[in-house]
PDB file of C-alpha atoms and ligand atoms in Angstrom:
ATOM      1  CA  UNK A 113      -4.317 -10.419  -9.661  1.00  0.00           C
ATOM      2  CA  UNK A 114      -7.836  -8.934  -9.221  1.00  0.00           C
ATOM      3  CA  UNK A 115      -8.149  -5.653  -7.585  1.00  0.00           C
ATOM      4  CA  UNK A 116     -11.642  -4.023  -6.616  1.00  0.00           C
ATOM      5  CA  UNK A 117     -11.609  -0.395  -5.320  1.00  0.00           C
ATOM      6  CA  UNK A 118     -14.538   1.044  -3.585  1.00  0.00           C
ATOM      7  CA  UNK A 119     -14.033   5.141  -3.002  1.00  0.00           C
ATOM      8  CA  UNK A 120     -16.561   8.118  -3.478  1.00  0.00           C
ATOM      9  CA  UNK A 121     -13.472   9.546  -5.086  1.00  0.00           C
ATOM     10  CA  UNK A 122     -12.647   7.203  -7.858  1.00  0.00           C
ATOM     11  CA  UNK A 123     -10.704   9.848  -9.828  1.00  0.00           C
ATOM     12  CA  UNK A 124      -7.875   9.823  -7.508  1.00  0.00           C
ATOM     13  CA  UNK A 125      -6.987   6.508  -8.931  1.00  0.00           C
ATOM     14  CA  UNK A 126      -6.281   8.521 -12.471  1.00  0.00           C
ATOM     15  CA  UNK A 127      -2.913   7.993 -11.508  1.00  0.00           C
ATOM     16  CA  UNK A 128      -2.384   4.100 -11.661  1.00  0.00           C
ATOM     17  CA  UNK A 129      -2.734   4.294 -15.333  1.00  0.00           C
ATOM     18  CA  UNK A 130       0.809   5.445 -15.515  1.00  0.00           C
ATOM     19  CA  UNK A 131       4.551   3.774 -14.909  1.00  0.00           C
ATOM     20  CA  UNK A 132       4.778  -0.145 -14.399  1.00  0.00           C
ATOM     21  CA  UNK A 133       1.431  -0.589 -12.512  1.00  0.00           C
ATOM     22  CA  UNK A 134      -0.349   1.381 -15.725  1.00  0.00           C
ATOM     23  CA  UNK A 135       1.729  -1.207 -17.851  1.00  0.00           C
ATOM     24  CA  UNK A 136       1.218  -3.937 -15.818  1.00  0.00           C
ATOM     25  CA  UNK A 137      -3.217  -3.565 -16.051  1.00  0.00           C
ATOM     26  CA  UNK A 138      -2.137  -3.127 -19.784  1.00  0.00           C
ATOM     27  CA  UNK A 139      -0.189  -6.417 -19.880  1.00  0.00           C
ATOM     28  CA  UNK A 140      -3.703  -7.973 -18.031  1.00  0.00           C
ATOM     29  CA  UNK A 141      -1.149  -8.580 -15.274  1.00  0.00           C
ATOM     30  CA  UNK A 142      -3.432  -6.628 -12.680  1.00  0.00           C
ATOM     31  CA  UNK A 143      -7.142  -6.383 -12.949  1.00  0.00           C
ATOM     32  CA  UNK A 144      -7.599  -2.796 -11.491  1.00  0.00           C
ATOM     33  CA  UNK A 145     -11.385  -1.666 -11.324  1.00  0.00           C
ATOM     34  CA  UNK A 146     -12.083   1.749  -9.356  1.00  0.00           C
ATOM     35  CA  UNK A 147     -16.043   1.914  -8.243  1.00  0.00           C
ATOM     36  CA  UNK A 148     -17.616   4.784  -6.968  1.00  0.00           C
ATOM     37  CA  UNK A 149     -19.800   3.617  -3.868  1.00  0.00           C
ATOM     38  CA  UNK A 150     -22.068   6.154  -4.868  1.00  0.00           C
ATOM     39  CA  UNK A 151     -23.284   3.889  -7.285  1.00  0.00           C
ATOM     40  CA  UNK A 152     -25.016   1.360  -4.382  1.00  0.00           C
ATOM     41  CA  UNK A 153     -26.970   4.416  -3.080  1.00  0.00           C
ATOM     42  CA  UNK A 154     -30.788   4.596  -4.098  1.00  0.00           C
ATOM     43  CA  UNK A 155     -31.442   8.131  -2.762  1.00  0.00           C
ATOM     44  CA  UNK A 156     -31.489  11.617  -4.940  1.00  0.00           C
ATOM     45  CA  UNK A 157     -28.593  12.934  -2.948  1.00  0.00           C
ATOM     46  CA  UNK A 158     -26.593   9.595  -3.230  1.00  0.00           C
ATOM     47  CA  UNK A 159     -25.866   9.764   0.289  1.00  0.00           C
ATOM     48  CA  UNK A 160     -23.078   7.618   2.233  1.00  0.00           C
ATOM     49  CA  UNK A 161     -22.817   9.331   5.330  1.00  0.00           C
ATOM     50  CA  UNK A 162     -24.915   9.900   8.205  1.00  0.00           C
ATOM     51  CA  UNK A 163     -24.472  11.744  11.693  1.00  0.00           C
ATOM     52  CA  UNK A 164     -23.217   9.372  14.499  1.00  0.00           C
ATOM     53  CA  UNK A 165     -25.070   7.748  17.281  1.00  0.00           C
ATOM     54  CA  UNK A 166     -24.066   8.855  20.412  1.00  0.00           C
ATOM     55  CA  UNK A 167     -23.280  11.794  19.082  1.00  0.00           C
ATOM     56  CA  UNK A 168     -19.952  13.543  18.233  1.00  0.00           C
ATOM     57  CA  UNK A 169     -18.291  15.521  15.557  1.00  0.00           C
ATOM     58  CA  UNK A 170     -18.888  14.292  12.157  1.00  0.00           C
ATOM     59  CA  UNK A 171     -20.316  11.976  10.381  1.00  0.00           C
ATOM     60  CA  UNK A 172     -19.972   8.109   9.573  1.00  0.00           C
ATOM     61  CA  UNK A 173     -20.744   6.374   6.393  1.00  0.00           C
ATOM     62  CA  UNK A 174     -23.639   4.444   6.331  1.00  0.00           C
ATOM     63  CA  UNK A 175     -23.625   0.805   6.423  1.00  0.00           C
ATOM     64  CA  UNK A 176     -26.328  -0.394   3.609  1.00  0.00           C
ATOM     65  CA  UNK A 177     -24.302   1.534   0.261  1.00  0.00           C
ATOM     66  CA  UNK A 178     -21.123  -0.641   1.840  1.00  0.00           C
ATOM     67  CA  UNK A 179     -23.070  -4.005   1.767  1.00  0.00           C
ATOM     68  CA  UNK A 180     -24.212  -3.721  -1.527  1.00  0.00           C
ATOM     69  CA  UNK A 181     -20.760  -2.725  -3.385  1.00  0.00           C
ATOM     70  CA  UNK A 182     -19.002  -5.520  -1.226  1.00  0.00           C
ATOM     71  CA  UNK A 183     -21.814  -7.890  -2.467  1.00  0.00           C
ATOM     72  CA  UNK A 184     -21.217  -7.025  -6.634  1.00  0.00           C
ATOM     73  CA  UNK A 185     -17.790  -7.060  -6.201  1.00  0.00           C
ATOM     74  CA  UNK A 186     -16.877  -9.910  -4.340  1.00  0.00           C
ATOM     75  CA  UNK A 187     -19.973 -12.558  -6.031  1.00  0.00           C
ATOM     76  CA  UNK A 188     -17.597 -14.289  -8.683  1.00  0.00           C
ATOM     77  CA  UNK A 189     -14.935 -14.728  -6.137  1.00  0.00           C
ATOM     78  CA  UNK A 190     -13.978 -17.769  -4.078  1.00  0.00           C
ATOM     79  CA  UNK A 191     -12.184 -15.593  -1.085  1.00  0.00           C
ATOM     80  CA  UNK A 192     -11.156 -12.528  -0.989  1.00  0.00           C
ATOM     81  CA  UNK A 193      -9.028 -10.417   1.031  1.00  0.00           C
ATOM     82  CA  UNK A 194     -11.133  -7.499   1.735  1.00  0.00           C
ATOM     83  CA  UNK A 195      -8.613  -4.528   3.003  1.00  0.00           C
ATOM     84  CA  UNK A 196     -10.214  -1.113   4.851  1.00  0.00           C
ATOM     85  CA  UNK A 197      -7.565   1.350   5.389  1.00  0.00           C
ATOM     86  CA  UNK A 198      -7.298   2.733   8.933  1.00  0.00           C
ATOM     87  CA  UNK A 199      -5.326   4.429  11.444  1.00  0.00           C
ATOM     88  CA  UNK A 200      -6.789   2.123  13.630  1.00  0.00           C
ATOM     89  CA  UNK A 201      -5.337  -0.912  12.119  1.00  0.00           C
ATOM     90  CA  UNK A 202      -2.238  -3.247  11.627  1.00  0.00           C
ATOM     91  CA  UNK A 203       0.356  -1.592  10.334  1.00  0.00           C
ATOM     92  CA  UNK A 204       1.195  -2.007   6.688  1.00  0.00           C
ATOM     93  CA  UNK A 205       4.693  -3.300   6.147  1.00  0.00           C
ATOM     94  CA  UNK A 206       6.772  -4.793   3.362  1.00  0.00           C
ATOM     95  CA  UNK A 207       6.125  -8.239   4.865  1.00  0.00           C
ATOM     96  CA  UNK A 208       1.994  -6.665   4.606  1.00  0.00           C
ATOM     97  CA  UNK A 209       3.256  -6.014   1.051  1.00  0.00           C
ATOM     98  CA  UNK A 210       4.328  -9.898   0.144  1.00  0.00           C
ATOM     99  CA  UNK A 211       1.754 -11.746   1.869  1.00  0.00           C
ATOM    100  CA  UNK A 212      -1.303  -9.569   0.079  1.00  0.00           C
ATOM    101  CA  UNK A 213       1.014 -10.014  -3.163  1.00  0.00           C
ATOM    102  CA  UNK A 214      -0.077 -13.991  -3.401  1.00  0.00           C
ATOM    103  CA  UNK A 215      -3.736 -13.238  -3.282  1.00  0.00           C
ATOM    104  CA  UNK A 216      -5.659 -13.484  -6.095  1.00  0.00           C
ATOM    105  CA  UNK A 217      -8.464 -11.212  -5.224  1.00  0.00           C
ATOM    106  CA  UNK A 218      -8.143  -7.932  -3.521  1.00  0.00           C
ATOM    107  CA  UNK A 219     -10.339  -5.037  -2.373  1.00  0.00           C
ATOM    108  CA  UNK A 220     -10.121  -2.359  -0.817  1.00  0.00           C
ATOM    109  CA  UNK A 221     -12.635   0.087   0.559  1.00  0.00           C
ATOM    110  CA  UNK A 222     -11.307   3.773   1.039  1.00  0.00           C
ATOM    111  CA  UNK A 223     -12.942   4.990   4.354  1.00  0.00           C
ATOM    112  CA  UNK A 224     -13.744   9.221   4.478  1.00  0.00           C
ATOM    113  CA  UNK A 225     -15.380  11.441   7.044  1.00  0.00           C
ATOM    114  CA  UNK A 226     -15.200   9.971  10.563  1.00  0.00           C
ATOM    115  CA  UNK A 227     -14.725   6.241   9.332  1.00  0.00           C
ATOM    116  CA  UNK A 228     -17.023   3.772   8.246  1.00  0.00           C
ATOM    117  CA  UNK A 229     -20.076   1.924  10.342  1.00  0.00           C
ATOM    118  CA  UNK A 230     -18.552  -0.760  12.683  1.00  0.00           C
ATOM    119  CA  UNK A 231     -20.761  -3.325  11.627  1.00  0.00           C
ATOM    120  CA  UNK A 232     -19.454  -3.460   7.983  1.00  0.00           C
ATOM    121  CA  UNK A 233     -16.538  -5.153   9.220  1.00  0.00           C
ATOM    122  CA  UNK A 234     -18.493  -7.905  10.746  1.00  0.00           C
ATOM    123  CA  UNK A 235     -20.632  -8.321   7.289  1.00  0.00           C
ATOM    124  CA  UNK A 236     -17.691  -8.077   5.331  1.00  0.00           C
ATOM    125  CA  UNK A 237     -15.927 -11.434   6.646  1.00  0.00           C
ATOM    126  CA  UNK A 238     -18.869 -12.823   6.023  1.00  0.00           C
ATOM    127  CA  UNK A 239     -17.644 -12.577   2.420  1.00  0.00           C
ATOM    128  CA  UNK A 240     -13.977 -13.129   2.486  1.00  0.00           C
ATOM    129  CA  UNK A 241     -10.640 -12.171   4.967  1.00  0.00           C
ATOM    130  CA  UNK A 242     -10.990  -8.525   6.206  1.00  0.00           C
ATOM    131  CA  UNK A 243      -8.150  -6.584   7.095  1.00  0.00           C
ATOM    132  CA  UNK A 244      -7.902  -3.556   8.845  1.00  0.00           C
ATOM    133  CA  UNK A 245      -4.146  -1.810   8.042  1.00  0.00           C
ATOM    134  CA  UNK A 246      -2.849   1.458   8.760  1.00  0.00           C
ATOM    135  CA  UNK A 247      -0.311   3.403   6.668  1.00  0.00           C
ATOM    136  CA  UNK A 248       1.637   4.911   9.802  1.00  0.00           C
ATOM    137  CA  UNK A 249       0.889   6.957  12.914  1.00  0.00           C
ATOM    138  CA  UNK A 250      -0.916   9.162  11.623  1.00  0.00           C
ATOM    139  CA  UNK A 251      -4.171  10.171   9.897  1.00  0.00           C
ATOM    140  CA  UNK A 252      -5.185  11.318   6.828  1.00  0.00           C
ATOM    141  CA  UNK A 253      -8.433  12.937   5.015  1.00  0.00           C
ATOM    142  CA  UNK A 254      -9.600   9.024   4.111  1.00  0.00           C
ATOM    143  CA  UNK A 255      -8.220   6.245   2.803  1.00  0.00           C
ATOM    144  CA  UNK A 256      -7.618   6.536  -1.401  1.00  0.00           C
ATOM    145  CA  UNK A 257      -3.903   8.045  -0.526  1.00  0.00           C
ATOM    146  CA  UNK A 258      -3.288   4.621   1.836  1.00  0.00           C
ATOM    147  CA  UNK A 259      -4.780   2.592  -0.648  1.00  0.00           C
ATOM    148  CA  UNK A 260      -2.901   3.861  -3.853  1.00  0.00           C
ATOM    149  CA  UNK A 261       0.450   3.585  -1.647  1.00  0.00           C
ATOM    150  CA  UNK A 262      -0.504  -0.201  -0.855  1.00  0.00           C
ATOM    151  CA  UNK A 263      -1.629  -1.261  -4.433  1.00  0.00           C
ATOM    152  CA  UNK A 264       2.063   0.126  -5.551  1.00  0.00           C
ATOM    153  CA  UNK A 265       3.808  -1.791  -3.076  1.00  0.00           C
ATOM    154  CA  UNK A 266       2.289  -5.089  -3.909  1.00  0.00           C
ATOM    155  CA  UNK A 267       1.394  -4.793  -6.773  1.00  0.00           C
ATOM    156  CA  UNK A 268       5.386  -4.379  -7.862  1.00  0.00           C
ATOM    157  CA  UNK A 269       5.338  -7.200  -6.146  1.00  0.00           C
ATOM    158  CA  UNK A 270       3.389  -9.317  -8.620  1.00  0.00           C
ATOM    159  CA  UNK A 271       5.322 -11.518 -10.362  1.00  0.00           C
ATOM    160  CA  UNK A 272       5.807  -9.544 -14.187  1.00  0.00           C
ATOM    161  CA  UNK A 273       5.251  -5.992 -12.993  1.00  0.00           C
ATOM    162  CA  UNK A 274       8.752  -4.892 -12.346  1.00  0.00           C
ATOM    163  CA  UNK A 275      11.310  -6.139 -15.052  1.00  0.00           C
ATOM    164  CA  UNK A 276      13.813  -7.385 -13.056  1.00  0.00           C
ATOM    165  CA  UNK A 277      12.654  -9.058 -10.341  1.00  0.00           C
ATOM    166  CA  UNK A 278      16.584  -9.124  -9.028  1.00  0.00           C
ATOM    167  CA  UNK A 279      15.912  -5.462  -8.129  1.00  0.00           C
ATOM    168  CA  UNK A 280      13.072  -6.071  -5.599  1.00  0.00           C
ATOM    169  CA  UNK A 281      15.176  -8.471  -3.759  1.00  0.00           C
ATOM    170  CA  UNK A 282      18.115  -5.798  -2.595  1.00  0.00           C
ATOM    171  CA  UNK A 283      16.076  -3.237  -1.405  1.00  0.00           C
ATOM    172  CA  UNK A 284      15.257  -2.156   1.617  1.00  0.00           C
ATOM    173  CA  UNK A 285      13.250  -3.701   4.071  1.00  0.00           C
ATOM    174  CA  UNK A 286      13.405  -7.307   2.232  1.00  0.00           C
ATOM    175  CA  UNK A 287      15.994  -8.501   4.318  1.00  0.00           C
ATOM    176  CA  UNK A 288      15.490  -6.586   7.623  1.00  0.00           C
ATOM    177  CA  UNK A 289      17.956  -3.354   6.455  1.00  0.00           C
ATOM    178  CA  UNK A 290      17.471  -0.098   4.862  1.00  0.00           C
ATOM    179  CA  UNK A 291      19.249  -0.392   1.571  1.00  0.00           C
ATOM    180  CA  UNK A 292      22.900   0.541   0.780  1.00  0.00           C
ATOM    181  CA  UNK A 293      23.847   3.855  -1.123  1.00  0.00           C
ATOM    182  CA  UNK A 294      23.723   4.260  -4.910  1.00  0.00           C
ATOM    183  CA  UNK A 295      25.675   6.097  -7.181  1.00  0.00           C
ATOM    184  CA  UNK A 296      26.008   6.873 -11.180  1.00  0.00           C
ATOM    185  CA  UNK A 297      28.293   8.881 -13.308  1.00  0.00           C
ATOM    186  CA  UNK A 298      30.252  10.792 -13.441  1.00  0.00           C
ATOM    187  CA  UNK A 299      32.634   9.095 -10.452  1.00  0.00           C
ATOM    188  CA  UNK A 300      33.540  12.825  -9.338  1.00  0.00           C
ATOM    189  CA  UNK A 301      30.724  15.409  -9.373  1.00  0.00           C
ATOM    190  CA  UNK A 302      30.756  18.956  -7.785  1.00  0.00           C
ATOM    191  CA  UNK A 303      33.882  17.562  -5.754  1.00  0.00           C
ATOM    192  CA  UNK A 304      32.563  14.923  -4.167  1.00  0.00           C
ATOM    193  CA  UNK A 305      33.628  11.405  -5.240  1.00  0.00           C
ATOM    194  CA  UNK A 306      31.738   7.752  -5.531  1.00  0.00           C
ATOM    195  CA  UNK A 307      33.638   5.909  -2.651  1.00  0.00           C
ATOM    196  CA  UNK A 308      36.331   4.404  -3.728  1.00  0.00           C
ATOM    197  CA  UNK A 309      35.890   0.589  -3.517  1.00  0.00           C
ATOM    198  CA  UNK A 310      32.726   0.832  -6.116  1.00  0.00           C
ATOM    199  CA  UNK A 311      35.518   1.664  -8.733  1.00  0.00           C
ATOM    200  CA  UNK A 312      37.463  -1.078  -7.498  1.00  0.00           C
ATOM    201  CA  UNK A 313      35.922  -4.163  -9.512  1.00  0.00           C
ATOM    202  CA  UNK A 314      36.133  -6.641  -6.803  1.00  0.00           C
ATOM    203  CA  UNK A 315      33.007  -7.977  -6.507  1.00  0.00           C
ATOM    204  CA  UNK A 316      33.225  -9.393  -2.914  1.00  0.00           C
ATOM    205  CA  UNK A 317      34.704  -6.179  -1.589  1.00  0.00           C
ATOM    206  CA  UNK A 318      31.985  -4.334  -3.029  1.00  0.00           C
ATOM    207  CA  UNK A 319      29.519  -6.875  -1.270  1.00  0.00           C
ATOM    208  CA  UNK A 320      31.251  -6.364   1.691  1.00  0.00           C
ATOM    209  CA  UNK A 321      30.894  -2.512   1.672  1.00  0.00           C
ATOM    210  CA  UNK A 322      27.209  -2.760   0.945  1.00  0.00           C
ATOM    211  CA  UNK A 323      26.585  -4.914   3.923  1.00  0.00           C
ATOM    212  CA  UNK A 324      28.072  -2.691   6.020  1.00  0.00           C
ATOM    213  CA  UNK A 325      26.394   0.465   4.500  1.00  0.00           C
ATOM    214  CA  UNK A 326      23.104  -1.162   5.260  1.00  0.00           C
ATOM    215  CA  UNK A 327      23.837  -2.290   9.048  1.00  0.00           C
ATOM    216  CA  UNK A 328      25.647   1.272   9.705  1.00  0.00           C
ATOM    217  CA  UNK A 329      22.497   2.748   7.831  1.00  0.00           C
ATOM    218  CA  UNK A 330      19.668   1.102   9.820  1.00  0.00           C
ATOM    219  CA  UNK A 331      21.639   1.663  12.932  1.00  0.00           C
ATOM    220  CA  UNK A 332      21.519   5.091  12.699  1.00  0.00           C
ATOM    221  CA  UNK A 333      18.727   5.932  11.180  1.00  0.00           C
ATOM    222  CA  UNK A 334      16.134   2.880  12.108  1.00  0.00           C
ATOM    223  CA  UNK A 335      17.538   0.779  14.964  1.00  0.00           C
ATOM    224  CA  UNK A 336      14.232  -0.323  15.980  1.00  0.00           C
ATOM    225  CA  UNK A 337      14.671  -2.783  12.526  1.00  0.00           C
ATOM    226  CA  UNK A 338      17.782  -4.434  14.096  1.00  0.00           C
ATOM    227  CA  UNK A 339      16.832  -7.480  16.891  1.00  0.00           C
ATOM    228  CA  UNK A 340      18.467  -5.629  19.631  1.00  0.00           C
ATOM    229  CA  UNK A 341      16.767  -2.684  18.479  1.00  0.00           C
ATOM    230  CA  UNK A 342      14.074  -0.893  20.343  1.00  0.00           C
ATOM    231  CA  UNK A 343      10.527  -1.529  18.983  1.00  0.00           C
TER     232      UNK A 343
HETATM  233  N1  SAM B 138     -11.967   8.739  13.025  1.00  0.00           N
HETATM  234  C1  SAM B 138     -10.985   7.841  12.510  1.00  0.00           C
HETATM  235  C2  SAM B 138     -10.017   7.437  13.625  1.00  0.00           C
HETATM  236  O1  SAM B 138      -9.724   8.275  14.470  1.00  0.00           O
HETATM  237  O2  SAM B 138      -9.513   6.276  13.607  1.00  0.00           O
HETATM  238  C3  SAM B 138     -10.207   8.502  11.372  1.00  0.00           C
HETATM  239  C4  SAM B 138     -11.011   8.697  10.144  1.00  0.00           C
HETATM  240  S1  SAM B 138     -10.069   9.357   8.817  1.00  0.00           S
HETATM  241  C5  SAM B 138     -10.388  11.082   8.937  1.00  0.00           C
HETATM  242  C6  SAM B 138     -11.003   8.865   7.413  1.00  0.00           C
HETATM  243  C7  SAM B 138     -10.479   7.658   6.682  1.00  0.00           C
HETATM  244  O3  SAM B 138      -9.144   7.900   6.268  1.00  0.00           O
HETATM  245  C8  SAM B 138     -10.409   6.374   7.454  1.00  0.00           C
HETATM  246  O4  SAM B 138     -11.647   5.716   7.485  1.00  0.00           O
HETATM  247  C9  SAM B 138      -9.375   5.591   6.667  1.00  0.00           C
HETATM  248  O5  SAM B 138      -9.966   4.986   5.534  1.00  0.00           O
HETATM  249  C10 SAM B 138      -8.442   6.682   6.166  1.00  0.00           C
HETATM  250  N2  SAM B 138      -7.198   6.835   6.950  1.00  0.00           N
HETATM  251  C11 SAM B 138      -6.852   7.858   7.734  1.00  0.00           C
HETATM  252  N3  SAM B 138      -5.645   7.704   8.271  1.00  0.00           N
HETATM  253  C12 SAM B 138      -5.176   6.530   7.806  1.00  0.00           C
HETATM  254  C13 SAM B 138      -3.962   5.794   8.010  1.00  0.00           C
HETATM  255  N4  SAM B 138      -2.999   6.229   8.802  1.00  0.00           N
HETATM  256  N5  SAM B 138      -3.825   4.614   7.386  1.00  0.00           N
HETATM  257  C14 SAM B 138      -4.801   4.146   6.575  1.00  0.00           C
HETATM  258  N6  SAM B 138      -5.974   4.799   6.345  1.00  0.00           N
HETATM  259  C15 SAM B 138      -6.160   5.970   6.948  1.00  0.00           C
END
């Protein structure tokens, strides 16, 4: 998978060079290339931003410095799925997760000050499928935090990044539930005990448990994930 990141901060990215993602862009598994829009900017000042029409509190980033990094970035590919992190946007789920994990070309273009000019969005599905996807309810200082948190949770996604692919399939979320409780040695610690029945050996008790940890779990702490569930 090919992923293009377009940020006036590219250093916060520093971290993806560490834990599976870092070995999975060693592996050539993910492409990862951070670009600093400043780059696409012809003045002295490198400016992105510019005061709003209509006025208003702060400022919006300038349209033409967008155009021109989506252009380079997205020339040698046949579609891609061009993601702008937003508040305002659909929000990003682990079913998000999966369905940007099968593309082969992703980019993402991290938002700051009051957001971006409208009419980027427009250009930009002129080049491939835009998406506009919020993190949560809430809003942050722009969008490299939103965009790191999405390229971990596909990209573990990727077939090859995490070892044992058996491990993505029981957590939470895949099937609906929050995940059942874990435990490691030792069985008794600071006087509290691993519940019984994990001792017990009997695999379809133990199933059993877990299934019931994970409905009693989502019930009480997430029952707008069960159907009868309020949204
Ligand atoms: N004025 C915008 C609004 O009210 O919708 C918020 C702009 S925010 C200060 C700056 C940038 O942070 C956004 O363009 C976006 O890239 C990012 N951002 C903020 N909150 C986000 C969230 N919940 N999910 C994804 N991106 C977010």
């Amino acid at each position: 998978m090919r992923i293009d990141v377009l940020s006036i901060f590219p250093s916060y990215f520093d971290g993806l060079t560490l834990s599976l993602l870092g070995r999975a862009r060693g592996a050539g598994i993910l492409q990862l290339q951070v670009h600093d829009l400043r780059d696409w900017t012809s003045d002295r000042h490198r400016t992105v931003d510019d005061t709003p029409y209509g006025g208003g509190a702060g400022m919006v980033m300038k349209p033409e410095p967008w155009a021109l990094a989506l252009d380079d970035v997205t020339r040698d590919s046949a579609r891609p799925t061009i993601v702008f992190p937003s508040p305002a946007g659909e929000r990003f789920t682990q079913a998000t997760a999966r369905d940007l994990s099968t593309r082969e070309h992703l980019v993402f273009g991290c938002g700051r000050y009051e957001g971006i000019d409208e009419r980027v969005f427009d250009y930009a599905a002129e080049l491939g499928e835009v998406r506009l996807i919020s993190l949560g309810d809430y809003v942050l200082n722009g969008g490299e935090v939103a965009t790191m948190a999405m390229i971990e949770a596909i990209g573990r996604l990727v077939p090859g990044v995490v070892g044992n692919p058996e491990s993505l399939v029981e957590e939470s979320h895949e099937d609906g539930l929050l995940e059942y409780p874990s435990y490691t040695k030792p069985s008794i610690w600071r006087d509290r005990a691993v519940p019984e029945v994990l001792l017990s050996g009997n695999h379809a008790r133990i199933a059993q448990w877990r299934r019931d940890q994970q409905i009693e779990r989502t019930r009480l702490r997430r029952p707008d994930l069960l159907p009868d569930g309020d949204a």
